[in-house]
XYZ file of C-alpha atoms in Angstrom:
320
model
C 93.648 124.481 123.580
C 91.279 121.708 122.756
C 91.719 122.347 119.043
C 95.541 122.206 119.492
C 95.260 118.976 121.418
C 92.997 117.456 118.796
C 95.465 118.337 116.024
C 98.354 116.918 118.041
C 96.489 113.659 118.642
C 95.599 113.305 114.975
C 99.186 113.948 113.891
C 100.460 111.500 116.437
C 98.131 108.796 115.183
C 99.244 109.448 111.590
C 102.865 109.213 112.651
C 102.313 105.931 114.430
C 100.482 104.592 111.383
C 103.404 105.764 109.243
C 105.856 103.844 111.385
C 103.752 100.681 111.712
C 101.859 100.071 108.431
C 104.897 99.967 106.077
C 106.566 97.443 108.442
C 103.416 95.332 108.353
C 103.427 95.444 104.550
C 107.163 94.484 104.538
C 106.560 91.553 106.862
C 103.529 90.442 104.818
C 105.625 90.570 101.645
C 108.119 88.157 103.224
C 105.363 85.704 104.112
C 103.347 85.933 100.893
C 106.450 85.524 98.735
C 107.629 82.657 100.928
C 104.326 80.825 100.388
C 104.000 81.627 96.647
C 107.664 80.818 95.743
C 108.380 78.085 98.332
C 111.025 80.148 100.195
C 111.984 78.439 103.379
C 114.111 81.126 105.146
C 111.391 83.691 105.936
C 109.167 80.955 107.384
C 111.628 79.805 110.084
C 113.375 82.917 111.444
C 112.613 83.030 115.153
C 110.350 79.978 115.218
C 106.623 80.159 114.642
C 105.963 81.187 111.019
C 109.187 83.179 110.872
C 107.879 85.910 113.175
C 111.359 87.361 113.693
C 112.229 87.921 110.010
C 111.543 91.638 110.201
C 113.564 91.952 113.392
C 116.461 90.143 111.775
C 116.341 92.513 108.779
C 116.385 95.488 111.104
C 119.354 94.185 113.073
C 121.178 93.427 109.804
C 120.758 96.926 108.434
C 121.750 98.499 111.815
C 124.976 96.483 111.879
C 126.202 97.314 108.459
C 128.844 100.127 108.034
C 127.563 103.480 106.891
C 129.659 104.131 103.777
C 129.755 107.292 101.674
C 131.719 106.991 98.421
C 134.865 109.155 98.270
C 133.777 111.066 95.093
C 130.112 111.413 96.147
C 128.352 114.693 96.839
C 128.203 113.966 100.513
C 125.327 116.283 101.510
C 123.052 115.282 98.680
C 123.944 111.633 99.129
C 123.018 111.782 102.851
C 119.816 113.753 102.295
C 118.373 111.600 99.526
C 116.826 108.874 101.745
C 114.883 111.465 103.754
C 113.666 113.114 100.569
C 112.449 109.721 99.327
C 110.609 108.924 102.584
C 109.091 112.056 104.077
C 106.682 112.958 101.225
C 104.684 109.786 101.931
C 104.215 110.900 105.540
C 102.778 114.239 104.249
C 100.329 112.424 101.931
C 99.296 110.032 104.705
C 98.282 113.037 106.796
C 95.670 114.010 104.145
C 94.139 110.517 103.559
C 90.759 110.138 105.320
C 90.384 106.877 107.229
C 86.869 107.333 108.633
C 84.306 110.177 108.985
C 86.059 112.877 110.959
C 89.300 110.867 111.134
C 91.881 112.579 108.977
C 95.149 114.137 109.989
C 94.503 117.377 108.126
C 91.666 118.285 105.732
C 93.220 119.617 102.520
C 90.767 121.366 100.114
C 92.701 120.226 97.064
C 93.558 116.881 98.626
C 93.624 114.969 95.272
C 96.211 117.169 93.672
C 98.129 117.723 96.912
C 98.591 113.937 97.278
C 99.737 113.469 93.656
C 102.086 116.416 93.737
C 103.750 115.409 96.985
C 104.100 111.741 95.816
C 105.935 113.084 92.800
C 108.426 114.828 95.106
C 109.372 111.456 96.584
C 110.889 110.360 93.312
C 113.444 113.170 93.721
C 115.079 110.989 96.366
C 116.051 108.434 93.724
C 117.238 111.151 91.353
C 119.394 112.679 94.135
C 120.809 109.312 95.131
C 121.682 108.453 91.514
C 123.346 111.791 90.746
C 125.259 112.084 94.073
C 126.701 108.554 94.194
C 129.494 109.168 91.603
C 128.566 105.769 90.089
C 127.578 105.330 86.433
C 125.108 102.564 87.316
C 123.527 104.728 89.917
C 123.255 107.667 87.517
C 121.660 105.377 84.895
C 119.121 104.173 87.523
C 118.318 107.827 88.395
C 117.784 108.679 84.731
C 115.469 105.703 84.313
C 113.571 106.909 87.396
C 113.125 110.347 85.759
C 111.883 108.861 82.518
C 109.495 106.578 84.385
C 108.070 109.483 86.418
C 107.457 111.552 83.258
C 105.706 108.623 81.603
C 103.369 107.585 84.370
C 102.554 110.837 86.204
C 100.217 111.901 83.363
C 97.880 108.847 83.298
C 97.826 108.818 87.068
C 96.709 112.443 87.160
C 94.142 111.990 84.403
C 92.633 108.941 86.245
C 92.358 110.968 89.482
C 90.858 113.909 87.554
C 88.045 111.634 86.354
C 87.016 110.857 89.916
C 87.281 114.558 90.878
C 85.030 115.428 87.934
C 82.485 112.790 89.008
C 82.427 114.071 92.586
C 82.576 117.678 91.699
C 85.404 118.367 94.147
C 89.146 117.830 94.518
C 88.894 117.245 98.253
C 89.460 113.638 99.343
C 86.811 113.857 102.019
C 84.492 115.503 99.473
C 85.008 112.619 97.077
C 83.970 110.150 99.792
C 80.930 112.243 100.762
C 79.714 112.203 97.115
C 80.625 108.521 96.580
C 77.965 106.167 95.248
C 78.381 102.358 94.876
C 77.605 102.432 91.141
C 80.767 104.462 90.680
C 82.873 101.307 91.179
C 82.040 99.732 87.780
C 81.802 103.156 86.186
C 85.318 104.190 87.266
C 86.974 100.746 87.085
C 89.131 101.634 84.061
C 90.393 104.748 85.807
C 91.041 102.694 88.907
C 93.234 100.269 86.982
C 95.139 103.063 85.269
C 95.706 104.859 88.597
C 96.854 101.702 90.407
C 99.218 100.533 87.595
C 100.696 104.058 87.121
C 101.208 104.233 90.888
C 103.124 100.964 90.889
C 105.335 102.286 88.126
C 106.021 105.488 90.079
C 107.028 103.409 93.089
C 109.308 101.266 90.810
C 107.586 98.138 92.014
C 107.877 94.928 89.900
C 107.121 94.557 86.997
C 108.130 98.245 86.720
C 111.466 98.018 88.474
C 113.758 98.904 85.557
C 115.525 101.650 87.613
C 116.736 98.921 90.038
C 117.287 96.113 87.571
C 119.945 94.163 89.463
C 120.833 92.031 86.468
C 121.725 95.151 84.430
C 122.672 98.081 86.712
C 123.382 96.307 90.043
C 120.767 98.159 92.174
C 120.296 101.389 90.293
C 120.317 104.625 92.272
C 120.716 102.729 95.532
C 123.879 100.778 94.541
C 126.262 102.786 96.836
C 123.862 102.849 99.913
C 124.455 100.634 102.939
C 123.035 100.222 106.423
C 120.193 102.344 107.736
C 120.227 104.657 104.727
C 119.512 101.771 102.401
C 116.803 100.629 104.838
C 115.172 104.080 104.624
C 114.822 103.622 100.835
C 113.177 100.224 101.443
C 110.912 101.793 104.059
C 109.968 104.545 101.538
C 108.960 101.859 99.046
C 106.634 100.192 101.560
C 105.301 103.537 102.737
C 104.563 104.296 99.069
C 102.601 101.064 98.831
C 100.465 102.061 101.832
C 99.844 105.514 100.386
C 99.034 104.196 96.886
C 96.631 101.578 98.166
C 95.024 104.103 100.509
C 94.482 106.692 97.722
C 93.113 103.986 95.394
C 90.728 102.956 98.141
C 89.552 106.514 98.769
C 89.218 107.577 95.171
C 87.789 104.401 93.558
C 86.583 101.966 96.169
C 84.556 104.156 98.485
C 87.004 104.406 101.409
C 85.164 104.141 104.656
C 81.839 103.130 102.946
C 80.912 99.540 103.524
C 77.902 97.197 103.668
C 75.468 96.864 106.604
C 75.570 100.621 107.272
C 78.285 100.221 109.971
C 79.286 103.868 110.217
C 81.333 103.267 113.325
C 83.446 100.687 111.460
C 84.446 103.031 108.634
C 88.128 102.782 109.511
C 87.898 98.947 109.259
C 86.647 99.109 105.709
C 89.348 101.546 104.751
C 92.127 99.395 106.208
C 90.661 96.209 104.846
C 90.440 97.539 101.275
C 93.958 98.987 101.580
C 95.278 95.596 102.813
C 93.695 93.712 99.900
C 95.271 96.157 97.429
C 98.632 95.799 99.160
C 98.315 92.036 98.743
C 97.743 92.555 95.086
C 100.910 94.625 94.901
C 102.947 91.746 96.462
C 101.179 89.170 94.201
C 102.211 91.126 91.087
C 105.783 91.139 92.217
C 105.762 87.407 92.469
C 103.792 86.754 89.281
C 105.107 88.965 86.516
C 108.589 89.405 84.917
C 110.218 92.812 84.640
C 109.277 94.889 81.609
C 111.914 96.132 79.198
C 112.455 99.891 79.150
C 110.753 100.277 75.774
C 107.825 98.113 76.899
C 107.479 100.232 80.038
C 107.259 103.441 78.022
C 104.943 101.900 75.422
C 102.502 100.790 78.112
C 102.262 104.329 79.521
C 101.893 106.340 76.307
C 99.924 103.957 74.107
C 97.730 102.221 76.631
C 97.328 103.959 79.940
C 97.065 107.565 78.659
C 94.338 106.695 76.016
C 92.451 104.682 78.650
C 92.564 107.578 81.116
C 91.384 109.998 78.463
C 88.568 107.603 77.553
C 87.553 107.444 81.262
C 87.366 111.228 81.462
C 85.199 111.269 78.327
C 82.875 108.648 79.822
C 82.715 110.585 83.064
C 81.732 113.749 81.194
C 78.988 111.855 79.278
C 77.569 110.356 82.420
C 77.671 113.657 84.323
C 75.763 115.376 81.476
C 73.310 112.519 81.269
C 72.384 112.553 84.980
C 72.333 116.360 85.375
C-alpha cells in the first residue's frame, strides 16, 4: 500500500508540474518579449506588470467558438491536439528532478524520452491532414520533413552522453556525471538543443507555421481550446527539452556547495535559464528558409554530432 501511495504521489506531482510549468513559460515569454521588443500590451493587462495577461489569453480561448471544417476528418481533427500534448506528459514522468525524485524510473530513459517526443509531432501531421485545407496540409508536410531532418542529430547527441556514462538511464547518467563533462560534451549539447528547437517548430525553425506563407500551417483551422492545446503542447515541449538538456549535459541536480537537499533547485534553475534562451532566440533571429533549415541539419548538425561521438569514444578509451 505504501508503494502504491508513493507512486500516486509522484504521478500527482508530475501532473501538477505539467499543468503549471508550461503556463509559467508562456507567461515569461509574454514578459521577456515585451521587454525586448518594447511591447506595451502584455505589460499592462490587469495592472502590475501585466499579471493578468495569461488569464486574459485563457478567457479569450475559452470564449471562441469550437469550429470543425465541413470537409475535415472530424475524429482525427479532434484527436490531434491531445496527440500533440500528451507525449510530453509521459516524458516529464521520466525526467529526474532530484535524487529519488522521479515519477518513474525507466531503464532506457534516454531513448524512451526521444521516442515519445517524436510521437508528439504526429499531432501536427494529423491536424494538417485532417483539416481539408491545402495550407494546413503543407504545414503538416513541412513538419514531417523537419522531424526527419532533426531527429537524427538529436539522437546522435544523446547517444554521446549515454556512451560517456555507460548507461541509457537518465538517473544513471546523472549518477555518472562529472563536471569536466560540460566542456567535453558542449558540442553535443548545442546540437541536441538546436535540434530540439527544430522539432518543437520554435523560431527560427517555425517554417511549418510560417504565417506570412501558409497562414498558420497545420493549425490554421483550429479555434478556441483546441488551438490553446497546441500552444500548451509547444510550451510543454520547451519544458521537456530544457529539462532533458539539463539532465544530459548540465548535470541536472548537481550543483556547487554540495547542497544535496537542494538538487531540485539546481534542476529547475538550469531548466529556467535554458527556457529563457529559447525565448531569447525567438526574439532575436529571423525565420530560416526551408532549404536553409534542411542544410543546417544535414551539413552541420549531423557532422558535429558524429564528431562528438568520435571524441567521446577517444576519451573513453584514453581514460579506461
